XYZ file of N, CA and C in Angstrom:
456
model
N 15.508 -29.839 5.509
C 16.346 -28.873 6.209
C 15.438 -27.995 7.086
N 16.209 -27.254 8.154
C 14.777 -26.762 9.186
C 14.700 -25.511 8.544
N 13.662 -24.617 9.536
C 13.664 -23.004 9.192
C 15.104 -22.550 9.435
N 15.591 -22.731 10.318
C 16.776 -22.156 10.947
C 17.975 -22.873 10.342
N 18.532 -23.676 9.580
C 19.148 -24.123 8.806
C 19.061 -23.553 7.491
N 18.180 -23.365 7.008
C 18.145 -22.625 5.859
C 18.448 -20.900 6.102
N 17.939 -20.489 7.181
C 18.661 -19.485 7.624
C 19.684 -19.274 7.479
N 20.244 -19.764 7.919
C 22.165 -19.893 8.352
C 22.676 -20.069 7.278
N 22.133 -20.974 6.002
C 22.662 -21.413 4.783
C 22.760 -19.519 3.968
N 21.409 -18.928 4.172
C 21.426 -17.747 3.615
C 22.063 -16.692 4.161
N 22.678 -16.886 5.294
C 23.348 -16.021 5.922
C 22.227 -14.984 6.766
N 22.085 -15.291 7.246
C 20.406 -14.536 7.567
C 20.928 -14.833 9.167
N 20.593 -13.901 10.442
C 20.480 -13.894 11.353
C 19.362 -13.459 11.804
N 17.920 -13.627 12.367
C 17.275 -13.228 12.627
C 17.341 -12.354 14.027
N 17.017 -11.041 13.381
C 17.081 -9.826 14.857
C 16.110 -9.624 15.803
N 16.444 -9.268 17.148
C 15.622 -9.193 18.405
C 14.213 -8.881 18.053
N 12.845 -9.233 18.148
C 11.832 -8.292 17.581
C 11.675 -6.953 18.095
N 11.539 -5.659 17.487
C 11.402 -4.736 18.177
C 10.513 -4.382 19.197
N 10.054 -3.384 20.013
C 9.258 -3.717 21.219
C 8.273 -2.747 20.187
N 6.868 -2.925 20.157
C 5.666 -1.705 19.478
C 6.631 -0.109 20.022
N 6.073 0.972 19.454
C 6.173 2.043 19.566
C 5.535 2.690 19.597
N 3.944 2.134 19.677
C 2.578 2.671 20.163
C 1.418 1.875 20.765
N 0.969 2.375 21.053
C -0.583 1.523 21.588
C -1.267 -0.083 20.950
N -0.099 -0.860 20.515
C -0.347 -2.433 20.075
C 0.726 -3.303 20.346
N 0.672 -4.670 20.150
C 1.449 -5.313 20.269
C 2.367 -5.976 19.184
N 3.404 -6.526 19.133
C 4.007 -7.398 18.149
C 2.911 -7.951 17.208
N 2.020 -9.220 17.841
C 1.610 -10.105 17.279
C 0.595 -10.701 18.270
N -0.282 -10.959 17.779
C -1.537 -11.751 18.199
C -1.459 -12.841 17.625
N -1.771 -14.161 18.668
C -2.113 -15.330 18.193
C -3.486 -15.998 18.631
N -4.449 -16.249 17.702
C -5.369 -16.536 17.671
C -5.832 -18.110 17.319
N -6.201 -19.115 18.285
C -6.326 -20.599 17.364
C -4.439 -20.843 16.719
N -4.568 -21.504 15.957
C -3.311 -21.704 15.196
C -2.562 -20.811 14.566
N -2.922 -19.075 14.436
C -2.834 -18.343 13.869
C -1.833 -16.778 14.469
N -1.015 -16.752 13.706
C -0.190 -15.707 14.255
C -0.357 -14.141 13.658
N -0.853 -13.473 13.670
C -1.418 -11.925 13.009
C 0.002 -11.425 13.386
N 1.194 -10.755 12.419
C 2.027 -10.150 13.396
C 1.797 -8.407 12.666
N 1.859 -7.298 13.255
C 1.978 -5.920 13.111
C 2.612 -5.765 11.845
N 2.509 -4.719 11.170
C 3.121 -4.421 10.130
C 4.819 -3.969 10.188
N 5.922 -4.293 10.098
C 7.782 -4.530 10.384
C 7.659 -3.591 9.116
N 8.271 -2.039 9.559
C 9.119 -1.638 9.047
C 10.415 -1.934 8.020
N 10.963 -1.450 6.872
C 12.087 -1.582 6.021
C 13.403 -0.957 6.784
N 13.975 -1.712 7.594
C 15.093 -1.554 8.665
C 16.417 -2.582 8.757
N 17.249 -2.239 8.806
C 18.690 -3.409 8.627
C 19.447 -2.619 10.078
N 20.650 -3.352 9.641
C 21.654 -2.730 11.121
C 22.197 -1.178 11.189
N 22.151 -0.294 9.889
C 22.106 0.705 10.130
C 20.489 1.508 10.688
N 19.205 1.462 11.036
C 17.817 1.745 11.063
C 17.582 1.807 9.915
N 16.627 2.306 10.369
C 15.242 2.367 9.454
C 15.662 2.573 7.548
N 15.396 2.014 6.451
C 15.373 1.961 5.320
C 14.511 2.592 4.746
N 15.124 4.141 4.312
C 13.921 5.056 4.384
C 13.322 5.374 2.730
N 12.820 6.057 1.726
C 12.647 6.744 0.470
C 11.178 5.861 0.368
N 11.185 6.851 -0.992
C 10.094 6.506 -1.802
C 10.640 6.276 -3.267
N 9.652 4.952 -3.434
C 10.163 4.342 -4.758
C 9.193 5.369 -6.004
N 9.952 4.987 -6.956
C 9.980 6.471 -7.933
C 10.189 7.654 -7.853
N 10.939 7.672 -6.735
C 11.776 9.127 -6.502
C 13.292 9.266 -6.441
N 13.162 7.979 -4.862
C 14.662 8.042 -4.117
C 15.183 6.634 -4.617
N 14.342 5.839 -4.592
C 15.181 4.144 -4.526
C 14.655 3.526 -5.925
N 15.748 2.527 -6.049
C 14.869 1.857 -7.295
C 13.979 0.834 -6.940
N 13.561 -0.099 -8.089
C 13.156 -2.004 -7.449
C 13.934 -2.513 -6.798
N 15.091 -2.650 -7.190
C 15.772 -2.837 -6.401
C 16.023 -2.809 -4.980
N 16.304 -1.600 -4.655
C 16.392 -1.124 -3.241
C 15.385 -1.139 -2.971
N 14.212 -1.087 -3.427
C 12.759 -1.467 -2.505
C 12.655 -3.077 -2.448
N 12.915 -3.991 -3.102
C 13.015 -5.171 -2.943
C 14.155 -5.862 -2.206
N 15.256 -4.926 -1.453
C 15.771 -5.586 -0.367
C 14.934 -5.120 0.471
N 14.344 -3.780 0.692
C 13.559 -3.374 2.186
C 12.745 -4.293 2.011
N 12.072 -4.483 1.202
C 10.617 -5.734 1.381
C 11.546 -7.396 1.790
N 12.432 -7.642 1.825
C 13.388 -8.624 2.487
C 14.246 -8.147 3.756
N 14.305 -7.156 3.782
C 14.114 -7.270 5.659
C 13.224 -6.896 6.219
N 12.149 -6.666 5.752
C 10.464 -6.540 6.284
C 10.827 -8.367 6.566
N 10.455 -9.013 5.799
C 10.496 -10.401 6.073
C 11.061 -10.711 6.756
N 12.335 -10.466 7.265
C 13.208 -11.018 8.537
C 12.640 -10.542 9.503
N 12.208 -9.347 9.897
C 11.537 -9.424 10.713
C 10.401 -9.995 11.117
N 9.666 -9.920 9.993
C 8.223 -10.633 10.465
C 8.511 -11.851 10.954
N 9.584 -12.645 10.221
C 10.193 -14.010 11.069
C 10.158 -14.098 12.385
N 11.186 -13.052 12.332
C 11.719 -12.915 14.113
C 10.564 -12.857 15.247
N 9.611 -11.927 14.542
C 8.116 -11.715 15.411
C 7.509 -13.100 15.765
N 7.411 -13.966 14.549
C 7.018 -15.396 14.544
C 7.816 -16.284 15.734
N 8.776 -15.944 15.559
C 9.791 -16.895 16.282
C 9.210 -16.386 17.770
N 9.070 -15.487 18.229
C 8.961 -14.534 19.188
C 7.597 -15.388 19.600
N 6.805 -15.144 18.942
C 5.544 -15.655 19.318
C 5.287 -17.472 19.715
N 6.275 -18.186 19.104
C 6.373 -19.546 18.910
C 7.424 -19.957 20.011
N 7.863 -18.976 21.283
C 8.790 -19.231 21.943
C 10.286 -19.544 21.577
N 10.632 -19.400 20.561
C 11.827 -19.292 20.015
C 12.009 -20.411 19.009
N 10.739 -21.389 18.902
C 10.942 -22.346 18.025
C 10.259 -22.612 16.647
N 11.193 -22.313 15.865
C 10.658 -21.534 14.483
C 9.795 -23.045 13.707
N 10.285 -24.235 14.408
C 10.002 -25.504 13.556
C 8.121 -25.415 13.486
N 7.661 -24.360 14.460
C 6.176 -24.714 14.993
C 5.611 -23.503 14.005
N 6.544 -23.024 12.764
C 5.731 -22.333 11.446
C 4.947 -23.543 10.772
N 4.203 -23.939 10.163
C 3.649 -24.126 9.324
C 3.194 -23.814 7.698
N 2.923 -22.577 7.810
C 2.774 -21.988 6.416
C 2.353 -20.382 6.751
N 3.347 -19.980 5.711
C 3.045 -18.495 5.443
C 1.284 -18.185 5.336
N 0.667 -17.790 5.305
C -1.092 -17.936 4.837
C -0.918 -16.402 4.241
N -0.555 -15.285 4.991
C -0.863 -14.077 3.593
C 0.021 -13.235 4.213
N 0.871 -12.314 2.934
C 1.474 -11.264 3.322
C 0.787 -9.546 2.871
N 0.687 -8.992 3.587
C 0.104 -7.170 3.527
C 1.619 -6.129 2.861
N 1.594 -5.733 1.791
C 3.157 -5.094 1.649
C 2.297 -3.481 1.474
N 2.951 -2.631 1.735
C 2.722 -1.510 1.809
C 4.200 -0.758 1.363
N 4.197 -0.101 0.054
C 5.071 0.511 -0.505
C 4.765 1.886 -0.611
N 6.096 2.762 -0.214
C 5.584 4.221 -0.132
C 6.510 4.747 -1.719
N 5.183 5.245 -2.216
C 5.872 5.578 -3.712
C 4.859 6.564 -4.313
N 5.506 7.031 -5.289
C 5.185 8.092 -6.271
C 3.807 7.545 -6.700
N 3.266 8.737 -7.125
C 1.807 8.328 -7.462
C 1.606 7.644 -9.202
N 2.793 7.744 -9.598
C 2.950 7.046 -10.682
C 3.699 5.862 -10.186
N 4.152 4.835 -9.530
C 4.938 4.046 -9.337
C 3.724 2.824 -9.816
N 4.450 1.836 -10.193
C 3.406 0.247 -10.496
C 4.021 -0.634 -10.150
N 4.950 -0.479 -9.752
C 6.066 -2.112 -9.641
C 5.858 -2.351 -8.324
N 4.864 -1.846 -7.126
C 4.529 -2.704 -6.027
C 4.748 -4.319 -6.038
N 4.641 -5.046 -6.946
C 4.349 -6.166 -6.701
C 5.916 -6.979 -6.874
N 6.538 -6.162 -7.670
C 8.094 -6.370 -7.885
C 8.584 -6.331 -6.502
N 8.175 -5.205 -5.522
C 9.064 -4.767 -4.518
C 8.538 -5.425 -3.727
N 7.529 -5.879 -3.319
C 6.955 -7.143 -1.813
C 7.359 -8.574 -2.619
N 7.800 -9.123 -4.047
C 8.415 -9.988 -4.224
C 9.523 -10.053 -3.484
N 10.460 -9.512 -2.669
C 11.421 -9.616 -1.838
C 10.961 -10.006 -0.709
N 9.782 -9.568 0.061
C 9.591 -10.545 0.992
C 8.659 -11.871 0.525
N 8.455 -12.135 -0.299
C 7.769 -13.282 -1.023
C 8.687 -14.114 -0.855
N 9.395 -14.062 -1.867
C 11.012 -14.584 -2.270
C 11.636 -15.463 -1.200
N 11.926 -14.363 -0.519
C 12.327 -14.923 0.930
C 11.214 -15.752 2.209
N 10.188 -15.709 1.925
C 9.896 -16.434 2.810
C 9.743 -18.232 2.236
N 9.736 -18.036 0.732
C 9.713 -19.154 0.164
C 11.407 -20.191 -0.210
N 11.950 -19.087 -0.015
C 13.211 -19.670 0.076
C 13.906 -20.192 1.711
N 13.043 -19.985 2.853
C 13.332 -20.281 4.023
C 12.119 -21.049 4.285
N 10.946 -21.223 3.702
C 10.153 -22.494 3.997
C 9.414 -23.234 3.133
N 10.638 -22.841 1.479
C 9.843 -23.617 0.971
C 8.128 -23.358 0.711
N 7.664 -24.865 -0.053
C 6.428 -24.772 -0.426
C 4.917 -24.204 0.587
N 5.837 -24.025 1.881
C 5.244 -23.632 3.106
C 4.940 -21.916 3.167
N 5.740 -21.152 2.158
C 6.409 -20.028 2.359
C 5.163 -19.536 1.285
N 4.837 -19.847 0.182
C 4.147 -19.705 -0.754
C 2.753 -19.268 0.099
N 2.015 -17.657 -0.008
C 1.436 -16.832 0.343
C -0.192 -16.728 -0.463
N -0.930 -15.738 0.185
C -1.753 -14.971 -0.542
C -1.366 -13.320 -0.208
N -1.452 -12.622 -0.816
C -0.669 -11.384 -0.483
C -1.462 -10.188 -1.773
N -1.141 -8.918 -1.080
C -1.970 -7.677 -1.291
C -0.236 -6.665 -1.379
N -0.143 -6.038 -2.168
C 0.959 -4.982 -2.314
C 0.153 -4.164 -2.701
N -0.239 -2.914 -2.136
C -0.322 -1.506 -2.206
C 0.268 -0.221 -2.111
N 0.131 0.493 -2.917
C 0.908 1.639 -2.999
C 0.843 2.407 -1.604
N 1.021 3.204 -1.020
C 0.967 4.746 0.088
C 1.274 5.741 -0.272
N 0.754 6.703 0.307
C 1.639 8.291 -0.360
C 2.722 8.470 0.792
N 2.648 7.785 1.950
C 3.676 7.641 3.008
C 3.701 6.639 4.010
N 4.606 6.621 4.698
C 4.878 5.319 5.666
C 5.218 6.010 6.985
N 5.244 5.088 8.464
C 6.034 5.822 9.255
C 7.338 5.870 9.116
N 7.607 7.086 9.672
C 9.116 7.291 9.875
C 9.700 7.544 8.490
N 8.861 7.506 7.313
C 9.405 7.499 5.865
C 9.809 6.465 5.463
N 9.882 5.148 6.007
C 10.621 3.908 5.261
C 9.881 3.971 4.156
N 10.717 3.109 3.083
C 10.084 2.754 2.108
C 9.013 1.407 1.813
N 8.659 0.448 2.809
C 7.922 -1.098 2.773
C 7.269 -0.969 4.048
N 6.320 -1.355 4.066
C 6.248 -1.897 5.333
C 5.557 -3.019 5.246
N 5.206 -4.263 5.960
C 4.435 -5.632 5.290
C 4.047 -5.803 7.040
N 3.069 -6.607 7.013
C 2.409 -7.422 7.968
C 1.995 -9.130 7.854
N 1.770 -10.153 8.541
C 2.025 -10.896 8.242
C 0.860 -11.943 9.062
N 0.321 -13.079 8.733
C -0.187 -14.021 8.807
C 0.559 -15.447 9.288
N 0.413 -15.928 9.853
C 1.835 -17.603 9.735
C 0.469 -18.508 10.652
N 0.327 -19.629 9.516
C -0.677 -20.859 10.750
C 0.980 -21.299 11.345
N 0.489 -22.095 12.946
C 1.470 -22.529 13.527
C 1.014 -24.001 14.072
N 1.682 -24.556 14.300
C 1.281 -25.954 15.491
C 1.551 -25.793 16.414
């Protein structure tokens, strides 16, 4: 089944990539290699804001860390000219969780974009990945992740 078939199966629409909002770009591609910026915790209402162990639970931090992932998609797609078939493999995800200085379940809450990238590519989707805590994020979201993808 393709990237974009499994999409559609999950109900997943992938959204416009946003344009930077400072001095960088989306995504650099280097050799086979796609570096994309760190995607905000954002859906169709904006930005997906708190801090876990305060405001949100695992939960709600583990959907923001799954639309961190849709985006980072979309960035991919963006970079690949719109053709998602030229992913290859996830290679590493960066999650950045803004939480209480007691919080530990980082790794619970970037399992949502884990999750999801393995459920849209499969054994392809399967990562090396870093979840770290923050004492803050921009704009206050609660996730923010960055992303790696080899391409053909």
């Amino acid at each position: 089944m393709s990237i974009e078939a499994r999409l559609a199966a999950l109900g997943v629409t992938l959204p416009e990539p946003p344009n930077p909002v400072a001095n960088y770009v989306g995504y650099v591609i280097t050799g086979n290699l796609v570096h994309v910026s760190g995607q905000i915790s954002a859906d169709e209402n904006g930005p997906i804001k708190g801090k876990l162990g305060a405001d949100l639970s695992v939960e709600q931090g583990t959907e923001a860390a799954r639309r961190c992932a849709i985006s980072l998609l979309a960035q991919a797609k963006k970079a690949c000219g719109g053709d998602l078939s030229r992913v290859t493999r996830v290679v590493k995800l960066v999650g950045f969780v803004n939480s209480t200085p007691d919080f530990v379940d980082q790794p619970k809450v970037i399992n949502g974009a884990s999750d999801f990238m393995v459920e849209v590519l499969g054994d392809a989707g399967r990562h090396a990945r870093a979840a770290v805590s923050a004492p803050s994020l921009p704009l206050g979201v609660a996730v923010e992740i960055d992303a790696i993808f080899e391409i053909a």
